[in-house]
Coordinates of C-alpha atoms in Angstrom, one line a residue:
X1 CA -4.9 59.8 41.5
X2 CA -1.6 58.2 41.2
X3 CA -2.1 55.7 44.0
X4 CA -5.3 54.4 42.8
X5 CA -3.3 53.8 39.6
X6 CA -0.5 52.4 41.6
X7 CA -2.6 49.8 43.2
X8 CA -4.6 49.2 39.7
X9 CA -1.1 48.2 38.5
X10 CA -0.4 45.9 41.9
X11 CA -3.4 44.7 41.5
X12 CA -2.9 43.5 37.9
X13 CA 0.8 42.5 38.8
X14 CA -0.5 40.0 41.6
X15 CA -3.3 38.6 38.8
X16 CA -0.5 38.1 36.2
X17 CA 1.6 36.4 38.7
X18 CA -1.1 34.6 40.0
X19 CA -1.9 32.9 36.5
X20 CA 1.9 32.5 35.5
X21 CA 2.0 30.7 38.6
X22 CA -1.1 28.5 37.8
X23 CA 0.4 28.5 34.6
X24 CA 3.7 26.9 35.3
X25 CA 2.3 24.6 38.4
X26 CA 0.0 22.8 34.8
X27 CA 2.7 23.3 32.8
X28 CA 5.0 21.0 35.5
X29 CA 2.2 18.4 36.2
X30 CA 1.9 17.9 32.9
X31 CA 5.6 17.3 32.0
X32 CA 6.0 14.5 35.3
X33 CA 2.5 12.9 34.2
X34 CA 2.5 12.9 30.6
X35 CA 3.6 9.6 28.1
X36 CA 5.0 11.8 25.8
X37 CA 8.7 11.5 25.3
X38 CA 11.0 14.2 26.6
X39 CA 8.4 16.3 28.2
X40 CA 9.9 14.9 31.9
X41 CA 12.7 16.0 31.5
X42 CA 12.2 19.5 31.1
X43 CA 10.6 19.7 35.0
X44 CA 12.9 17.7 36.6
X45 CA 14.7 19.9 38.8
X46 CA 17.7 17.4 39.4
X47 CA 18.7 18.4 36.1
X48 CA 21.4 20.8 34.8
X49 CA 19.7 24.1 33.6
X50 CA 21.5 23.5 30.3
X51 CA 20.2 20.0 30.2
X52 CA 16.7 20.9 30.4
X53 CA 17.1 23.7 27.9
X54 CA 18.2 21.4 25.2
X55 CA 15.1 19.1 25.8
X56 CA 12.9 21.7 25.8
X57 CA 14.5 22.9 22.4
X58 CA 13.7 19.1 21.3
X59 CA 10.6 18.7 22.3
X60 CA 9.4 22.2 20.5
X61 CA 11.4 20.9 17.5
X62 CA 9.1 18.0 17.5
X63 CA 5.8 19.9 17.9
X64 CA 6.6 22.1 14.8
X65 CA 7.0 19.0 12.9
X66 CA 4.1 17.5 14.4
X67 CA 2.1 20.9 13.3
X68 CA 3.7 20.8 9.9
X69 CA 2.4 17.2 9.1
X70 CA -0.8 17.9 10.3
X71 CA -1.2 20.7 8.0
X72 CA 0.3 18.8 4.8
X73 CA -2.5 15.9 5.9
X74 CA -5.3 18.4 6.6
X75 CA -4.4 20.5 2.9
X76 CA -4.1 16.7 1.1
X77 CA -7.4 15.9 2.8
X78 CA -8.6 18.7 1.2
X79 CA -7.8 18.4 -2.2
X80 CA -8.1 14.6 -2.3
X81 CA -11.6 14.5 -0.3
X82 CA -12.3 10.7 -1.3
X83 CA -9.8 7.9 0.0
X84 CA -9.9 4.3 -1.9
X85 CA -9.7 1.6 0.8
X86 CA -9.0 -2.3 0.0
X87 CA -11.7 -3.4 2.4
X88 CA -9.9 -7.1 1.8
X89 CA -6.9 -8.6 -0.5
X90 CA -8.5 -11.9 0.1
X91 CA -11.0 -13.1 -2.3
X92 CA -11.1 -16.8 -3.1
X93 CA -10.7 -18.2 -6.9
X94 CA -13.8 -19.3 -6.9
X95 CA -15.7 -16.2 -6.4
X96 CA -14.3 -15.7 -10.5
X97 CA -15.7 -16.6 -13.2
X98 CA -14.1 -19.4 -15.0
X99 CA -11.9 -18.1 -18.0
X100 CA -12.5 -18.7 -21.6
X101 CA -9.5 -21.2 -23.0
X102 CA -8.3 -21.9 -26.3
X103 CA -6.2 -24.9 -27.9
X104 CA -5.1 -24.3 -31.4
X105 CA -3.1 -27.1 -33.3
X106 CA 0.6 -26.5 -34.6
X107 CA -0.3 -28.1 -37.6
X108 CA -2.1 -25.5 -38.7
X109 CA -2.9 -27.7 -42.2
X110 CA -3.5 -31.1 -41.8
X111 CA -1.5 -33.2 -44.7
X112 CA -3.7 -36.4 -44.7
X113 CA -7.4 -33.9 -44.8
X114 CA -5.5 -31.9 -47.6
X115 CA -4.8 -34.7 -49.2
X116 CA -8.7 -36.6 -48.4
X117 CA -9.8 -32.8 -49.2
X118 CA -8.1 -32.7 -53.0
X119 CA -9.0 -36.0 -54.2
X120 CA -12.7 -35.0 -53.7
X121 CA -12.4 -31.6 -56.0
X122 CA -13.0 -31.1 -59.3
X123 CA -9.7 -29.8 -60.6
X124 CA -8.7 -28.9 -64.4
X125 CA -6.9 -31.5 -66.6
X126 CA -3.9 -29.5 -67.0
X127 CA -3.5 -29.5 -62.5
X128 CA -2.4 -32.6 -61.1
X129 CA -3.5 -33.7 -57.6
X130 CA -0.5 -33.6 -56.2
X131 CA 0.7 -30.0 -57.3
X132 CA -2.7 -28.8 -56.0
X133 CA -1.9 -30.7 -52.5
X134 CA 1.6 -28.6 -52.1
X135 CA -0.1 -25.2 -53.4
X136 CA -2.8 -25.7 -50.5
X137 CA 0.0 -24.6 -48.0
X138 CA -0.7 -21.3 -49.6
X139 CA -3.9 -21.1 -47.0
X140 CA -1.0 -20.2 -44.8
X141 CA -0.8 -17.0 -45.9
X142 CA -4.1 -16.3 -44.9
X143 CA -3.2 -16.0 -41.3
X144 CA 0.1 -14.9 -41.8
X145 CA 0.2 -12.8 -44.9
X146 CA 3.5 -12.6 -46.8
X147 CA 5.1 -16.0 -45.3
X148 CA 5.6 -17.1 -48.7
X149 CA 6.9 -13.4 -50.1
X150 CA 5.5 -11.0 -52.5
X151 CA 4.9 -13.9 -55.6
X152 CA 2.5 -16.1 -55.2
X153 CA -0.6 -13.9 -56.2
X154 CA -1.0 -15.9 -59.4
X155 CA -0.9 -18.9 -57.3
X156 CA -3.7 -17.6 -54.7
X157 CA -5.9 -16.5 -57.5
X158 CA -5.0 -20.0 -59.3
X159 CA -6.5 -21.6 -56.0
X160 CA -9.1 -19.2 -55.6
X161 CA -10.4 -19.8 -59.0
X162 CA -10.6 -23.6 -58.1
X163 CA -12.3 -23.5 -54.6
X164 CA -15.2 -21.2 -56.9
X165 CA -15.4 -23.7 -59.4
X166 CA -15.9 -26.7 -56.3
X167 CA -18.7 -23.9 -54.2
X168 CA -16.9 -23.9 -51.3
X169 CA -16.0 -21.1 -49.1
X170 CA -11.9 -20.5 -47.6
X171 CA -13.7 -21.1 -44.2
X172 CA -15.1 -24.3 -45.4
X173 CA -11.8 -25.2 -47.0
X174 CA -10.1 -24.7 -43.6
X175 CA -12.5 -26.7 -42.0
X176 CA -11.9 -29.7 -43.5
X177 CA -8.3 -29.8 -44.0
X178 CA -8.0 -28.9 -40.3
X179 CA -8.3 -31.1 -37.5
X180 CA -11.7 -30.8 -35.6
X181 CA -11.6 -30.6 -31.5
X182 CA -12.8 -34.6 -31.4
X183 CA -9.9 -35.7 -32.6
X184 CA -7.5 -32.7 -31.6
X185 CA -8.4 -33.7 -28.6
X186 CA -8.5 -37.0 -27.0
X187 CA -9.5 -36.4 -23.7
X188 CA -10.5 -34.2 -21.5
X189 CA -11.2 -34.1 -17.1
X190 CA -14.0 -32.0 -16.2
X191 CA -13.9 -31.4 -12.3
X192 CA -12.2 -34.9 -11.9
X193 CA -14.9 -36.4 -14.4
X194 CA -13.5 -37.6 -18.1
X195 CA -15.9 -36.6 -20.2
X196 CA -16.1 -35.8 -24.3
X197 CA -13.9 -33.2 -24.9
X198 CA -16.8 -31.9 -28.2
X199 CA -19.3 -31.5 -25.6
X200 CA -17.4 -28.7 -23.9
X201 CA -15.0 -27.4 -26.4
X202 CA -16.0 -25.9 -29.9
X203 CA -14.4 -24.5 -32.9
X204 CA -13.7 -21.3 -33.2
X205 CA -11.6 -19.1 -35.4
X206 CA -8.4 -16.9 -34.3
X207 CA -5.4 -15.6 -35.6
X208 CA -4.1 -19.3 -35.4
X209 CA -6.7 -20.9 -37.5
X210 CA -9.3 -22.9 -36.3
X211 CA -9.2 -23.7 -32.6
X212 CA -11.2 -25.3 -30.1
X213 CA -12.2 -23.1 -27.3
X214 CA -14.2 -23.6 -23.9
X215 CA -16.2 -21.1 -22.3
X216 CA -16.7 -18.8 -25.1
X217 CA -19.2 -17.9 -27.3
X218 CA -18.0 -19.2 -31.2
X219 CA -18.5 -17.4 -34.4
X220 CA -20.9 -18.1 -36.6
X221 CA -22.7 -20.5 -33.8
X222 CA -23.3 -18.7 -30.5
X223 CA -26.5 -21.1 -29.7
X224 CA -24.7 -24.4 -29.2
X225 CA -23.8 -23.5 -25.4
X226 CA -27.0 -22.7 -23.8
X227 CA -27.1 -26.3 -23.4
X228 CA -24.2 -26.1 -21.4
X229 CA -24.2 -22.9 -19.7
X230 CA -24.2 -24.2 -16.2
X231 CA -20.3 -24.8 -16.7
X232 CA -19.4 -22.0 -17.7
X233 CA -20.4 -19.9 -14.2
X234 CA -17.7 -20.2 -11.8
X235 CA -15.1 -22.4 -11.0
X236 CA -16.8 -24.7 -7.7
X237 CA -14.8 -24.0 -4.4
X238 CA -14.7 -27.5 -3.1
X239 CA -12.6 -28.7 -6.4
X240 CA -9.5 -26.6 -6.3
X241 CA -7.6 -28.0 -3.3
X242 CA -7.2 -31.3 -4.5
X243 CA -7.1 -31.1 -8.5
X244 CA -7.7 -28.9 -11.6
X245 CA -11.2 -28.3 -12.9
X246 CA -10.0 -28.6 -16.9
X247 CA -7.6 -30.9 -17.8
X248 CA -7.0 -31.5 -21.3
X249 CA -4.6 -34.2 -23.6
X250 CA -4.2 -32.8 -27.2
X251 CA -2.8 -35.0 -30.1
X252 CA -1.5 -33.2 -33.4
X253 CA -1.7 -35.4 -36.2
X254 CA 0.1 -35.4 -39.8

């Protein structure tokens, strides 16, 4: 009984070393063949014992690593299943759509249309024209309230009163005694072409008064553009290497 389990335990023994030594023959073949760094030097027989420990230490240092970053990827993989790729960062200009631009005058009130403006009204007998033409910069304060201070409500309800009394609206009022985009502007280059600068820009109100804009759609008048709509797309490729598709020469006037 006990030699059948003496050679059952030879046996095994033999099997064991067997695979340890099949084992450790891979195992070398795999350090003198492989590209990875390090691995060589652990088989290298030439070597100091102590020599080929420490690379062996390095090299398992590296795997944990390895293993650890794998695992941090794989759990961020999981949380984050969907990755946002740039499929390009080039994308020509002219694949956008052309922006909307604005030009608003510095002279916000024009003196010679307030003045042309005021001889025109019907005014009391006790206001003179020319008191009514300095109490007109009061339309100031309509786009920046409290430029003049806190005391000029009588005068605002004084100018109020007369506007009523003549029909007219404060957006009327600010039309005329603001420049208009013809003569705000004297010329303007459309893809190299000097055209009428009306035909493309048209007035539109913003915190700066009335402006002239191009490529965008005016208030109270959204209809006067449909006529031109076929500007306002995108911004042709074969113009922007040699010279701007909107140039524009403004003129402010007294």
């Amino acid at each position: 009984m006990k030699s059948s389990r003496t050679q059952i335990r030879h046996k095994i023994s033999i099997a064991n070393a067997k695979c340890w030594n099949i084992l450790k023959r891979q195992a070398t073949e795999f350090c003198n063949n492989t590209g990875l760094h390090g691995y060589k030097y652990i088989s290298q027989t030439q070597r100091s014992k102590t020599e080929r420990i420490i690379w062996a230490i390095v090299v398992f240092v590296s795997l944990v690593c390895a293993i650890v970053l794998i695992r941090m990827a794989w759990n961020y993989y999981a949380t984050h299943p969907t990755l946002t790729v740039i499929e390009s960062t080039h994308h020509g200009i002219w694949n956008y759509p052309f922006p909307a631009i604005t030009v608003c005058d510095i002279n916000r009130i024009s003196y010679n249309l307030t003045k042309k403006f005021v001889e025109n009204l019907k005014t009391p007998t006790n206001v003179s024209k020319e008191y009514l033409i300095q109490e007109m910069r009061l339309m100031n304060e309509l786009l920046r309230p409290g430029i003049f201070g806190n005391d000029i409500q009588r005068n605002l309800t004084h100018l109020q009163d007369i506007i009523d009394d003549n029909h007219l609206t404060i957006f009327k009022v600010m039309d005329l005694i603001t420049q208009n985009c013809s003569t705000l502007l004297t010329m303007c280059k459309w893809k190299g072409r000097i055209d009428q600068c009306d035909k493309y820009f048209k007035q539109s109100l913003s915190l700066d008064g009335l402006c002239c804009s191009f490529n965008y759609y005016t208030f109270p008048d959204t209809t006067t553009f449909k006529k031109y709509e076929h500007y306002f797309c995108r911004a042709e490729k074969e113009f922007l290497s040699f010279i701007k598709d909107l140039s524009v020469y403004t003129k402010t006037r007294k």
